[in-house]
Amino acid sequence: MRLAPSSTLSLVIVGADLHAALVRESVMGTTARRLGVLREFLRMPHDEARARLSAARGAARVVLTCPSAMCAVRPVGATTAVWRSAREEIVRNIHSFVPLAAGDALVGLIDRAPRLESGDATADPSDAGGYLVVADRRRLQPWFDAVRGAIGRDPDRVLSASMAALGLGLQKRPRAEVVDTLPGGGRVAHRLVYGEVEELAATPESGPTDQRVTLPGAENSTVSGEDLAIAAVLAPEVVRGFAPLSGAMSGPRSGWALPGAVATAAAVLLVASPFVADARYARATEALDAQSAARRDVIRDVITDRDEARRYSDLLNEAQSLLPRFETKGQTVRVLSAAREALPADAFFYRVDLDETSITVRGEARRSGDVLRAFEDSPAFEQAREVDPPRPVSERSLETFHIRALRSGISAEISP
């Protein structure tokens, strides 16, 4: 909720098209205007695109949302609580997560909702973490250039579709599933718990859920591109737990601002989208204040736990915390160096876990068997085996690997 009037031009990439909406926010409320679909936007003359977007001339901000198919998702131990201090280091080492150089990566973060036990209002602080969302700047550059040619400026903020979907008004649903369509007809699902992310880029389930929506890109989409454009503007008002791919994070909000923003988001989408015009959603909106009050203590406890876990969440602190478990730092460096040397040139790690006797690695390679053989042949390791069977990663023509091996010279058996 804003005291000063503000307008945002929100653009969403759907296939080769660009869907646009203009969202105005003021003390009187929020209104949204759909600006239509710009077909084959990259081929459209700038003059024509400028005329189509003339209603948004003078907008204070420009937000661009890219499809999930353009992004890679990696689970991490960090949360947005440490993002401002950790972002530079994470981006500098982004090659450890995806095969991209730091200069080519747009990197954002979405907090993962702590898993609460049934009937229990407490959460395990060690469960705090999130999902890195990484986009290749080179794939988005033609869209940046086309947007600049049409409106004379670059986007102020870039989101993924999974980030924008947080503004669809699902905060009342105990469980919701947001389905994304991938090139070739494949699908992934983003699972939400009371509007917070429980899991990103998961396999869609056929079982019951309180709400299931399908983002633009599929024939049976329940959310239009313009609906998602409106949601992209409202998402920072509704959810604090994400940092965009580019652009500044939203600042902290007062206790009354979050329920007010949720109510505003619900009101705008109720008018703007057939999907949110469902009578069930209207009833959920009316009950939002009561629900927020009931969950206030739980949310406060979870936030407190997340703050206590900040030193465990930061990737650098997590790596540092492993060092005391070994005799010297030099030993740890030698083990990590040996693991890196054993890794084939076409492979990369997601995660490396060390303990006193063994090493466990996760990642992707062209052939997972090559990684297993490399660890078997390395003099630094012995008894290498697969923990989980490899799975194909179709979008990169790679396979996942999950391998554990003993450190050479240490007498122990790998647990089955």
mmCIF file of C-alpha atoms in Angstrom:
data_model
loop_
_atom_site.group_PDB
_atom_site.id
_atom_site.type_symbol
_atom_site.label_atom_id
_atom_site.label_comp_id
_atom_site.label_asym_id
_atom_site.label_seq_id
_atom_site.Cartn_x
_atom_site.Cartn_y
_atom_site.Cartn_z
ATOM 1 C CA MET A 1 0.000 0.000 0.000
ATOM 2 C CA ARG A 2 1.520 3.336 -1.068
ATOM 3 C CA LEU A 3 0.858 6.911 0.000
ATOM 4 C CA ALA A 4 2.386 8.484 -3.133
ATOM 5 C CA PRO A 5 0.829 7.518 -6.502
ATOM 6 C CA SER A 6 3.014 5.205 -8.540
ATOM 7 C CA SER A 7 2.662 3.351 -11.838
ATOM 8 C CA THR A 8 4.450 0.269 -13.131
ATOM 9 C CA LEU A 9 4.609 -1.134 -16.656
ATOM 10 C CA SER A 10 4.762 -4.918 -16.265
ATOM 11 C CA LEU A 11 5.829 -7.123 -19.182
ATOM 12 C CA VAL A 12 5.732 -10.939 -19.346
ATOM 13 C CA ILE A 13 7.496 -13.087 -21.962
ATOM 14 C CA VAL A 14 5.264 -15.922 -23.200
ATOM 15 C CA GLY A 15 6.857 -17.811 -26.081
ATOM 16 C CA ALA A 16 7.655 -15.208 -28.768
ATOM 17 C CA ASP A 17 5.029 -12.758 -27.444
ATOM 18 C CA LEU A 18 5.068 -10.028 -24.828
ATOM 19 C CA HIS A 19 2.035 -9.559 -22.545
ATOM 20 C CA ALA A 20 1.690 -6.123 -20.939
ATOM 21 C CA ALA A 21 -0.243 -4.502 -18.088
ATOM 22 C CA LEU A 22 -0.126 -1.129 -16.340
ATOM 23 C CA VAL A 23 -0.575 -1.164 -12.563
ATOM 24 C CA ARG A 24 -1.255 2.067 -10.647
ATOM 25 C CA GLU A 25 -0.877 2.186 -6.856
ATOM 26 C CA SER A 26 -1.950 5.001 -4.561
ATOM 27 C CA VAL A 27 -3.465 5.632 -1.149
ATOM 28 C CA MET A 28 -6.879 5.081 -2.759
ATOM 29 C CA GLY A 29 -5.964 1.540 -3.791
ATOM 30 C CA THR A 30 -4.539 -0.325 -6.765
ATOM 31 C CA THR A 31 -5.908 -0.457 -10.287
ATOM 32 C CA ALA A 32 -4.735 -2.481 -13.252
ATOM 33 C CA ARG A 33 -5.135 -1.960 -16.981
ATOM 34 C CA ARG A 34 -4.376 -4.645 -19.530
ATOM 35 C CA LEU A 35 -2.412 -3.401 -22.530
ATOM 36 C CA GLY A 36 -2.787 -6.537 -24.629
ATOM 37 C CA VAL A 37 -0.372 -8.944 -26.302
ATOM 38 C CA LEU A 38 2.451 -7.821 -28.580
ATOM 39 C CA ARG A 39 2.832 -10.741 -30.981
ATOM 40 C CA GLU A 40 6.325 -11.708 -32.181
ATOM 41 C CA PHE A 41 7.707 -8.873 -30.098
ATOM 42 C CA LEU A 42 11.361 -9.329 -31.078
ATOM 43 C CA ARG A 43 10.395 -8.848 -34.745
ATOM 44 C CA MET A 44 8.009 -5.951 -34.132
ATOM 45 C CA PRO A 45 9.197 -2.506 -35.330
ATOM 46 C CA HIS A 46 10.030 -0.236 -32.416
ATOM 47 C CA ASP A 47 7.567 2.424 -33.596
ATOM 48 C CA GLU A 48 4.706 -0.069 -33.568
ATOM 49 C CA ALA A 49 5.666 -1.406 -30.140
ATOM 50 C CA ARG A 50 5.972 2.164 -28.811
ATOM 51 C CA ALA A 51 2.476 2.975 -30.046
ATOM 52 C CA ARG A 52 1.027 -0.190 -28.467
ATOM 53 C CA LEU A 53 2.572 0.733 -25.095
ATOM 54 C CA SER A 54 1.770 4.459 -25.269
ATOM 55 C CA ALA A 55 -0.673 4.192 -22.350
ATOM 56 C CA ALA A 56 2.286 3.361 -20.072
ATOM 57 C CA ARG A 57 4.317 6.433 -21.074
ATOM 58 C CA GLY A 58 5.811 7.981 -17.924
ATOM 59 C CA ALA A 59 5.526 4.810 -15.809
ATOM 60 C CA ALA A 60 7.823 5.043 -12.787
ATOM 61 C CA ARG A 61 9.058 1.466 -13.090
ATOM 62 C CA VAL A 62 9.337 -1.292 -15.680
ATOM 63 C CA VAL A 63 9.194 -4.953 -14.605
ATOM 64 C CA LEU A 64 10.048 -7.807 -16.987
ATOM 65 C CA THR A 65 9.082 -11.419 -16.179
ATOM 66 C CA CYS A 66 10.816 -14.248 -18.047
ATOM 67 C CA PRO A 67 9.476 -17.823 -18.310
ATOM 68 C CA SER A 68 10.731 -20.535 -15.977
ATOM 69 C CA ALA A 69 12.105 -22.380 -19.019
ATOM 70 C CA MET A 70 14.788 -19.668 -19.229
ATOM 71 C CA CYS A 71 15.872 -20.268 -15.628
ATOM 72 C CA ALA A 72 17.768 -22.906 -13.684
ATOM 73 C CA VAL A 73 16.728 -23.662 -10.094
ATOM 74 C CA ARG A 74 19.153 -24.859 -7.393
ATOM 75 C CA PRO A 75 18.359 -25.485 -3.677
ATOM 76 C CA VAL A 76 20.708 -23.667 -1.275
ATOM 77 C CA GLY A 77 21.038 -23.054 2.441
ATOM 78 C CA ALA A 78 20.827 -19.258 2.105
ATOM 79 C CA THR A 79 17.717 -17.110 2.623
ATOM 80 C CA THR A 80 16.904 -13.521 1.703
ATOM 81 C CA ALA A 81 17.782 -12.532 5.286
ATOM 82 C CA VAL A 82 21.461 -12.619 4.245
ATOM 83 C CA TRP A 83 21.025 -11.930 0.535
ATOM 84 C CA ARG A 84 22.287 -8.330 0.557
ATOM 85 C CA SER A 85 25.568 -9.343 2.189
ATOM 86 C CA ALA A 86 25.970 -12.712 0.433
ATOM 87 C CA ARG A 87 24.766 -11.924 -3.105
ATOM 88 C CA GLU A 88 28.120 -10.685 -4.434
ATOM 89 C CA GLU A 89 29.963 -13.796 -3.229
ATOM 90 C CA ILE A 90 27.260 -16.159 -4.524
ATOM 91 C CA VAL A 91 27.262 -14.529 -7.967
ATOM 92 C CA ARG A 92 31.061 -14.634 -8.089
ATOM 93 C CA ASN A 93 30.929 -18.415 -7.506
ATOM 94 C CA ILE A 94 27.798 -19.098 -9.569
ATOM 95 C CA HIS A 95 29.784 -21.515 -11.769
ATOM 96 C CA SER A 96 29.611 -23.951 -8.821
ATOM 97 C CA PHE A 97 25.829 -24.182 -9.341
ATOM 98 C CA VAL A 98 25.308 -23.757 -13.083
ATOM 99 C CA PRO A 99 27.638 -23.711 -16.106
ATOM 100 C CA LEU A 100 27.588 -19.903 -16.395
ATOM 101 C CA ALA A 101 30.198 -17.229 -15.795
ATOM 102 C CA ALA A 102 29.379 -14.598 -13.196
ATOM 103 C CA GLY A 103 29.089 -11.894 -15.849
ATOM 104 C CA ASP A 104 26.474 -13.890 -17.783
ATOM 105 C CA ALA A 105 24.259 -14.789 -14.812
ATOM 106 C CA LEU A 106 21.189 -13.021 -13.472
ATOM 107 C CA VAL A 107 20.717 -14.483 -9.996
ATOM 108 C CA GLY A 108 17.744 -14.272 -7.624
ATOM 109 C CA LEU A 109 16.604 -16.133 -4.522
ATOM 110 C CA ILE A 110 13.249 -17.393 -3.231
ATOM 111 C CA ASP A 111 12.916 -18.399 0.427
ATOM 112 C CA ARG A 112 11.682 -21.914 1.153
ATOM 113 C CA ALA A 113 8.807 -22.178 3.641
ATOM 114 C CA PRO A 114 9.933 -23.997 6.831
ATOM 115 C CA ARG A 115 8.311 -27.400 7.130
ATOM 116 C CA LEU A 116 5.952 -27.432 10.119
ATOM 117 C CA GLU A 117 5.015 -30.698 11.761
ATOM 118 C CA SER A 118 1.288 -31.495 11.702
ATOM 119 C CA GLY A 119 -0.388 -29.833 14.680
ATOM 120 C CA ASP A 120 2.865 -28.127 15.687
ATOM 121 C CA ALA A 121 3.592 -24.422 15.276
ATOM 122 C CA THR A 122 7.366 -24.811 15.497
ATOM 123 C CA ALA A 123 9.898 -25.189 12.720
ATOM 124 C CA ASP A 124 13.405 -26.595 12.691
ATOM 125 C CA PRO A 125 15.843 -23.659 12.215
ATOM 126 C CA SER A 126 18.206 -25.937 10.278
ATOM 127 C CA ASP A 127 15.462 -26.285 7.673
ATOM 128 C CA ALA A 128 15.851 -22.624 6.657
ATOM 129 C CA GLY A 129 16.965 -22.193 3.091
ATOM 130 C CA GLY A 130 15.815 -21.256 -0.358
ATOM 131 C CA TYR A 131 16.130 -21.730 -4.088
ATOM 132 C CA LEU A 132 18.601 -19.922 -6.324
ATOM 133 C CA VAL A 133 16.976 -18.918 -9.606
ATOM 134 C CA VAL A 134 19.531 -18.272 -12.357
ATOM 135 C CA ALA A 135 18.920 -16.907 -15.874
ATOM 136 C CA ASP A 136 21.401 -16.539 -18.729
ATOM 137 C CA ARG A 137 21.744 -12.833 -19.468
ATOM 138 C CA ARG A 138 22.674 -13.633 -23.080
ATOM 139 C CA ARG A 139 19.303 -15.308 -23.724
ATOM 140 C CA LEU A 140 17.451 -12.315 -22.296
ATOM 141 C CA GLN A 141 19.567 -9.633 -23.973
ATOM 142 C CA PRO A 142 17.453 -9.535 -27.201
ATOM 143 C CA TRP A 143 14.377 -8.888 -25.034
ATOM 144 C CA PHE A 144 16.187 -6.139 -23.105
ATOM 145 C CA ASP A 145 17.197 -4.518 -26.390
ATOM 146 C CA ALA A 146 13.653 -4.746 -27.790
ATOM 147 C CA VAL A 147 12.137 -3.271 -24.613
ATOM 148 C CA ARG A 148 14.663 -0.418 -24.706
ATOM 149 C CA GLY A 149 13.821 0.244 -28.333
ATOM 150 C CA ALA A 150 10.088 0.358 -27.550
ATOM 151 C CA ILE A 151 10.051 2.456 -24.363
ATOM 152 C CA GLY A 152 13.523 4.000 -24.261
ATOM 153 C CA ARG A 153 14.738 2.324 -21.057
ATOM 154 C CA ASP A 154 15.819 -1.001 -19.594
ATOM 155 C CA PRO A 155 13.670 -2.951 -17.110
ATOM 156 C CA ASP A 156 14.174 -1.812 -13.524
ATOM 157 C CA ARG A 157 13.470 -5.289 -12.215
ATOM 158 C CA VAL A 158 13.597 -8.778 -13.760
ATOM 159 C CA LEU A 159 11.642 -11.701 -12.277
ATOM 160 C CA SER A 160 11.117 -15.335 -13.120
ATOM 161 C CA ALA A 161 7.578 -16.635 -13.645
ATOM 162 C CA SER A 162 7.894 -18.539 -10.356
ATOM 163 C CA MET A 163 8.584 -15.233 -8.550
ATOM 164 C CA ALA A 164 5.698 -13.421 -10.246
ATOM 165 C CA ALA A 165 3.325 -16.299 -9.362
ATOM 166 C CA LEU A 166 3.747 -15.425 -5.667
ATOM 167 C CA GLY A 167 1.511 -12.411 -6.339
ATOM 168 C CA LEU A 168 -1.455 -14.468 -7.588
ATOM 169 C CA GLY A 169 -3.185 -14.282 -4.200
ATOM 170 C CA LEU A 170 -2.732 -17.856 -2.952
ATOM 171 C CA GLN A 171 -1.900 -16.843 0.640
ATOM 172 C CA LYS A 172 -5.150 -18.323 1.945
ATOM 173 C CA ARG A 173 -4.546 -21.780 0.487
ATOM 174 C CA PRO A 174 -2.880 -24.305 2.839
ATOM 175 C CA ARG A 175 -1.497 -26.043 -0.261
ATOM 176 C CA ALA A 176 -1.413 -24.805 -3.840
ATOM 177 C CA GLU A 177 0.328 -25.963 -6.997
ATOM 178 C CA VAL A 178 1.450 -23.584 -9.765
ATOM 179 C CA VAL A 179 2.107 -25.513 -12.998
ATOM 180 C CA ASP A 180 4.664 -24.256 -15.526
ATOM 181 C CA THR A 181 4.957 -25.469 -19.125
ATOM 182 C CA LEU A 182 8.409 -26.231 -20.569
ATOM 183 C CA PRO A 183 9.495 -26.352 -24.223
ATOM 184 C CA GLY A 184 8.369 -29.591 -25.818
ATOM 185 C CA GLY A 185 5.269 -29.881 -23.651
ATOM 186 C CA GLY A 186 6.926 -30.939 -20.383
ATOM 187 C CA ARG A 187 5.697 -29.508 -17.094
ATOM 188 C CA VAL A 188 7.061 -28.614 -13.674
ATOM 189 C CA ALA A 189 5.160 -27.571 -10.564
ATOM 190 C CA HIS A 190 5.903 -24.971 -7.898
ATOM 191 C CA ARG A 191 4.280 -25.996 -4.607
ATOM 192 C CA LEU A 192 3.152 -23.301 -2.167
ATOM 193 C CA VAL A 193 2.096 -23.418 1.485
ATOM 194 C CA TYR A 194 -0.014 -20.391 2.425
ATOM 195 C CA GLY A 195 1.551 -18.508 -0.459
ATOM 196 C CA GLU A 196 5.164 -19.386 0.465
ATOM 197 C CA VAL A 197 7.329 -21.682 -1.644
ATOM 198 C CA GLU A 198 7.645 -25.245 -0.366
ATOM 199 C CA GLU A 199 9.275 -26.647 -3.511
ATOM 200 C CA LEU A 200 10.266 -25.235 -6.908
ATOM 201 C CA ALA A 201 10.470 -27.026 -10.265
ATOM 202 C CA ALA A 202 9.070 -30.312 -8.904
ATOM 203 C CA THR A 203 7.252 -33.065 -10.755
ATOM 204 C CA PRO A 204 3.518 -32.190 -10.984
ATOM 205 C CA GLU A 205 1.264 -34.344 -8.799
ATOM 206 C CA SER A 206 -2.128 -35.657 -9.799
ATOM 207 C CA GLY A 207 -3.375 -35.786 -6.212
ATOM 208 C CA PRO A 208 -5.740 -33.284 -4.574
ATOM 209 C CA THR A 209 -4.633 -29.773 -3.645
ATOM 210 C CA ASP A 210 -6.472 -26.696 -2.392
ATOM 211 C CA GLN A 211 -5.718 -24.808 -5.624
ATOM 212 C CA ARG A 212 -3.971 -25.719 -8.866
ATOM 213 C CA VAL A 213 -3.267 -23.062 -11.468
ATOM 214 C CA THR A 214 -1.457 -23.192 -14.810
ATOM 215 C CA LEU A 215 0.746 -20.315 -15.947
ATOM 216 C CA PRO A 216 0.711 -18.931 -19.523
ATOM 217 C CA GLY A 217 2.266 -21.087 -22.221
ATOM 218 C CA ALA A 218 -0.112 -24.060 -22.164
ATOM 219 C CA GLU A 219 -3.408 -24.466 -24.045
ATOM 220 C CA ASN A 220 -5.330 -24.948 -20.802
ATOM 221 C CA SER A 221 -3.690 -22.086 -18.876
ATOM 222 C CA THR A 222 -5.845 -20.747 -16.050
ATOM 223 C CA VAL A 223 -3.725 -17.600 -15.709
ATOM 224 C CA SER A 224 -3.246 -15.231 -18.656
ATOM 225 C CA GLY A 225 -0.020 -13.408 -19.417
ATOM 226 C CA GLU A 226 -1.614 -10.126 -18.373
ATOM 227 C CA ASP A 227 -2.758 -11.687 -15.073
ATOM 228 C CA LEU A 228 0.833 -12.751 -14.413
ATOM 229 C CA ALA A 229 2.044 -9.244 -15.325
ATOM 230 C CA ILE A 230 -0.247 -7.786 -12.633
ATOM 231 C CA ALA A 231 0.876 -10.445 -10.144
ATOM 232 C CA ALA A 232 4.554 -9.561 -10.834
ATOM 233 C CA VAL A 233 3.926 -6.040 -9.515
ATOM 234 C CA LEU A 234 1.977 -7.246 -6.485
ATOM 235 C CA ALA A 235 4.363 -10.057 -5.483
ATOM 236 C CA PRO A 236 6.791 -7.815 -3.490
ATOM 237 C CA GLU A 237 3.789 -6.410 -1.604
ATOM 238 C CA VAL A 238 2.558 -9.891 -0.666
ATOM 239 C CA VAL A 239 5.759 -11.911 -0.094
ATOM 240 C CA ARG A 240 8.997 -10.654 1.433
ATOM 241 C CA GLY A 241 10.893 -13.867 0.789
ATOM 242 C CA PHE A 242 12.452 -13.347 -2.627
ATOM 243 C CA ALA A 243 15.130 -11.289 -4.306
ATOM 244 C CA PRO A 244 14.589 -10.571 -8.050
ATOM 245 C CA LEU A 245 16.943 -11.700 -10.810
ATOM 246 C CA SER A 246 17.934 -8.041 -11.163
ATOM 247 C CA GLY A 247 16.872 -4.867 -9.434
ATOM 248 C CA ALA A 248 16.589 -3.992 -5.776
ATOM 249 C CA MET A 249 14.807 -6.111 -3.181
ATOM 250 C CA SER A 250 11.740 -4.605 -1.575
ATOM 251 C CA GLY A 251 12.408 -3.069 1.824
ATOM 252 C CA PRO A 252 10.949 -4.402 5.096
ATOM 253 C CA ARG A 253 7.294 -3.563 5.694
ATOM 254 C CA SER A 254 5.412 -2.760 8.844
ATOM 255 C CA GLY A 255 3.138 -5.296 10.523
ATOM 256 C CA TRP A 256 -0.045 -3.802 9.000
ATOM 257 C CA ALA A 257 1.380 -3.514 5.491
ATOM 258 C CA LEU A 258 1.445 -7.226 4.685
ATOM 259 C CA PRO A 259 -2.278 -7.907 5.316
ATOM 260 C CA GLY A 260 -3.087 -4.639 3.526
ATOM 261 C CA ALA A 261 -0.985 -5.609 0.519
ATOM 262 C CA VAL A 262 -2.561 -9.058 0.382
ATOM 263 C CA ALA A 263 -6.032 -7.515 0.429
ATOM 264 C CA THR A 264 -4.997 -5.098 -2.333
ATOM 265 C CA ALA A 265 -3.582 -7.934 -4.428
ATOM 266 C CA ALA A 266 -6.771 -9.925 -4.011
ATOM 267 C CA ALA A 267 -8.975 -6.966 -4.955
ATOM 268 C CA VAL A 268 -7.016 -6.173 -8.127
ATOM 269 C CA LEU A 269 -6.857 -9.753 -9.354
ATOM 270 C CA LEU A 270 -10.520 -10.303 -8.497
ATOM 271 C CA VAL A 271 -11.438 -7.639 -11.049
ATOM 272 C CA ALA A 272 -8.652 -8.280 -13.530
ATOM 273 C CA SER A 273 -8.738 -12.050 -13.949
ATOM 274 C CA PRO A 274 -11.439 -14.672 -14.517
ATOM 275 C CA PHE A 275 -9.270 -17.115 -12.585
ATOM 276 C CA VAL A 276 -9.408 -15.121 -9.344
ATOM 277 C CA ALA A 277 -13.088 -14.294 -9.800
ATOM 278 C CA ASP A 278 -13.869 -17.698 -8.337
ATOM 279 C CA ALA A 279 -16.290 -17.375 -5.402
ATOM 280 C CA ARG A 280 -13.972 -19.388 -3.165
ATOM 281 C CA TYR A 281 -11.251 -16.797 -3.603
ATOM 282 C CA ALA A 282 -13.657 -13.990 -2.726
ATOM 283 C CA ARG A 283 -14.532 -15.753 0.526
ATOM 284 C CA ALA A 284 -10.826 -16.265 1.262
ATOM 285 C CA THR A 285 -10.175 -12.560 0.742
ATOM 286 C CA GLU A 286 -12.935 -11.596 3.170
ATOM 287 C CA ALA A 287 -11.423 -13.941 5.786
ATOM 288 C CA LEU A 288 -7.830 -12.760 5.252
ATOM 289 C CA ASP A 289 -7.603 -10.504 8.313
ATOM 290 C CA ALA A 290 -8.837 -13.264 10.624
ATOM 291 C CA GLN A 291 -6.438 -15.774 9.100
ATOM 292 C CA SER A 292 -3.489 -13.362 9.388
ATOM 293 C CA ALA A 293 -4.235 -12.768 13.078
ATOM 294 C CA ALA A 294 -4.440 -16.510 13.752
ATOM 295 C CA ARG A 295 -1.066 -17.126 12.123
ATOM 296 C CA ARG A 296 0.725 -14.037 13.470
ATOM 297 C CA ASP A 297 2.405 -15.863 16.363
ATOM 298 C CA VAL A 298 3.465 -18.728 14.105
ATOM 299 C CA ILE A 299 4.938 -16.339 11.542
ATOM 300 C CA ARG A 300 6.763 -14.421 14.294
ATOM 301 C CA ASP A 301 8.296 -17.650 15.631
ATOM 302 C CA VAL A 302 9.355 -18.763 12.156
ATOM 303 C CA ILE A 303 10.977 -15.391 11.438
ATOM 304 C CA THR A 304 12.810 -15.600 14.779
ATOM 305 C CA ASP A 305 14.074 -19.085 13.926
ATOM 306 C CA ARG A 306 15.240 -17.878 10.525
ATOM 307 C CA ASP A 307 17.159 -15.018 12.124
ATOM 308 C CA GLU A 308 18.849 -17.450 14.534
ATOM 309 C CA ALA A 309 19.810 -19.662 11.579
ATOM 310 C CA ARG A 310 21.365 -16.900 9.464
ATOM 311 C CA ARG A 311 24.930 -18.071 10.137
ATOM 312 C CA TYR A 312 23.940 -21.549 8.941
ATOM 313 C CA SER A 313 22.089 -20.197 5.894
ATOM 314 C CA ASP A 314 24.934 -18.296 4.280
ATOM 315 C CA LEU A 315 26.787 -20.525 1.828
ATOM 316 C CA LEU A 316 30.160 -19.220 2.915
ATOM 317 C CA ASN A 317 29.454 -19.728 6.606
ATOM 318 C CA GLU A 318 28.140 -23.201 5.861
ATOM 319 C CA ALA A 319 31.421 -24.080 4.148
ATOM 320 C CA GLN A 320 33.408 -22.522 7.009
ATOM 321 C CA SER A 321 31.466 -24.531 9.610
ATOM 322 C CA LEU A 322 32.725 -27.788 8.059
ATOM 323 C CA LEU A 323 36.359 -26.966 8.762
ATOM 324 C CA PRO A 324 36.459 -27.718 12.532
ATOM 325 C CA ARG A 325 35.341 -31.284 11.826
ATOM 326 C CA PHE A 326 38.748 -32.045 10.295
ATOM 327 C CA GLU A 327 42.214 -32.040 11.836
ATOM 328 C CA THR A 328 43.443 -29.053 9.814
ATOM 329 C CA LYS A 329 42.164 -26.704 7.164
ATOM 330 C CA GLY A 330 44.888 -28.042 4.900
ATOM 331 C CA GLN A 331 43.319 -31.500 4.929
ATOM 332 C CA THR A 332 39.957 -30.098 3.827
ATOM 333 C CA VAL A 333 41.536 -28.129 0.997
ATOM 334 C CA ARG A 334 43.388 -31.225 -0.228
ATOM 335 C CA VAL A 335 40.199 -33.341 -0.224
ATOM 336 C CA LEU A 336 38.222 -30.670 -2.085
ATOM 337 C CA SER A 337 41.071 -30.211 -4.559
ATOM 338 C CA ALA A 338 41.208 -33.960 -5.213
ATOM 339 C CA ALA A 339 37.443 -34.056 -5.799
ATOM 340 C CA ARG A 340 37.660 -31.178 -8.239
ATOM 341 C CA GLU A 341 40.563 -32.788 -10.113
ATOM 342 C CA ALA A 342 38.611 -36.060 -10.412
ATOM 343 C CA LEU A 343 35.624 -34.268 -11.938
ATOM 344 C CA PRO A 344 35.411 -34.654 -15.745
ATOM 345 C CA ALA A 345 35.576 -31.464 -17.805
ATOM 346 C CA ASP A 346 31.904 -31.693 -18.828
ATOM 347 C CA ALA A 347 30.627 -32.042 -15.222
ATOM 348 C CA PHE A 348 29.883 -29.679 -12.372
ATOM 349 C CA PHE A 349 28.940 -29.982 -8.702
ATOM 350 C CA TYR A 350 25.681 -28.895 -7.035
ATOM 351 C CA ARG A 351 26.986 -29.724 -3.590
ATOM 352 C CA VAL A 352 29.960 -31.303 -1.815
ATOM 353 C CA ASP A 353 29.568 -32.731 1.722
ATOM 354 C CA LEU A 354 32.581 -33.831 3.794
ATOM 355 C CA ASP A 355 32.881 -35.669 7.072
ATOM 356 C CA GLU A 356 35.774 -37.293 8.898
ATOM 357 C CA THR A 357 35.798 -40.381 6.668
ATOM 358 C CA SER A 358 33.977 -39.724 3.410
ATOM 359 C CA ILE A 359 32.906 -37.301 0.729
ATOM 360 C CA THR A 360 29.481 -37.063 -0.934
ATOM 361 C CA VAL A 361 29.016 -35.129 -4.187
ATOM 362 C CA ARG A 362 25.972 -34.128 -6.233
ATOM 363 C CA GLY A 363 25.946 -32.569 -9.679
ATOM 364 C CA GLU A 364 25.485 -33.084 -13.392
ATOM 365 C CA ALA A 365 27.662 -34.596 -16.129
ATOM 366 C CA ARG A 366 27.279 -35.805 -19.672
ATOM 367 C CA ARG A 367 27.634 -39.377 -18.325
ATOM 368 C CA SER A 368 27.331 -39.993 -14.624
ATOM 369 C CA GLY A 369 29.330 -43.203 -15.019
ATOM 370 C CA ASP A 370 32.383 -41.133 -15.993
ATOM 371 C CA VAL A 371 32.259 -39.354 -12.639
ATOM 372 C CA LEU A 372 31.946 -42.650 -10.743
ATOM 373 C CA ARG A 373 34.936 -44.126 -12.608
ATOM 374 C CA ALA A 374 36.954 -40.949 -11.991
ATOM 375 C CA PHE A 375 36.416 -41.248 -8.232
ATOM 376 C CA GLU A 376 37.228 -44.982 -8.366
ATOM 377 C CA ASP A 377 40.516 -44.212 -10.176
ATOM 378 C CA SER A 378 41.491 -41.279 -7.937
ATOM 379 C CA PRO A 379 44.161 -42.201 -5.342
ATOM 380 C CA ALA A 380 42.459 -39.822 -2.909
ATOM 381 C CA PHE A 381 39.271 -41.913 -2.697
ATOM 382 C CA GLU A 382 38.146 -45.531 -2.463
ATOM 383 C CA GLN A 383 34.924 -47.584 -2.418
ATOM 384 C CA ALA A 384 33.103 -45.031 -4.578
ATOM 385 C CA ARG A 385 29.467 -45.856 -5.271
ATOM 386 C CA GLU A 386 26.255 -44.238 -6.434
ATOM 387 C CA VAL A 387 23.889 -43.125 -3.644
ATOM 388 C CA ASP A 388 21.004 -42.438 -6.044
ATOM 389 C CA PRO A 389 20.623 -43.602 -9.644
ATOM 390 C CA PRO A 390 21.339 -40.970 -12.316
ATOM 391 C CA ARG A 391 18.457 -39.052 -13.873
ATOM 392 C CA PRO A 392 18.478 -37.333 -17.275
ATOM 393 C CA VAL A 393 18.374 -33.519 -17.409
ATOM 394 C CA SER A 394 16.746 -33.081 -20.798
ATOM 395 C CA GLU A 395 17.111 -29.313 -21.113
ATOM 396 C CA ARG A 396 20.930 -29.605 -20.905
ATOM 397 C CA SER A 397 21.414 -33.139 -22.301
ATOM 398 C CA LEU A 398 23.158 -34.087 -19.041
ATOM 399 C CA GLU A 399 22.667 -36.624 -16.245
ATOM 400 C CA THR A 400 22.568 -36.066 -12.503
ATOM 401 C CA PHE A 401 25.005 -37.899 -10.231
ATOM 402 C CA HIS A 402 24.966 -38.539 -6.462
ATOM 403 C CA ILE A 403 28.156 -40.372 -5.395
ATOM 404 C CA ARG A 404 29.754 -41.162 -2.074
ATOM 405 C CA ALA A 405 33.336 -42.385 -1.495
ATOM 406 C CA LEU A 406 35.693 -42.997 1.407
ATOM 407 C CA ARG A 407 38.773 -40.832 1.809
ATOM 408 C CA SER A 408 41.825 -43.016 1.153
ATOM 409 C CA GLY A 409 43.805 -44.202 4.164
ATOM 410 C CA ILE A 410 40.818 -44.122 6.543
ATOM 411 C CA SER A 411 39.450 -47.433 7.745
ATOM 412 C CA ALA A 412 35.634 -47.344 7.546
ATOM 413 C CA GLU A 413 32.842 -48.867 5.562
ATOM 414 C CA ILE A 414 30.278 -46.863 3.595
ATOM 415 C CA SER A 415 26.835 -47.273 5.129
ATOM 416 C CA PRO A 416 24.310 -48.896 2.770
#
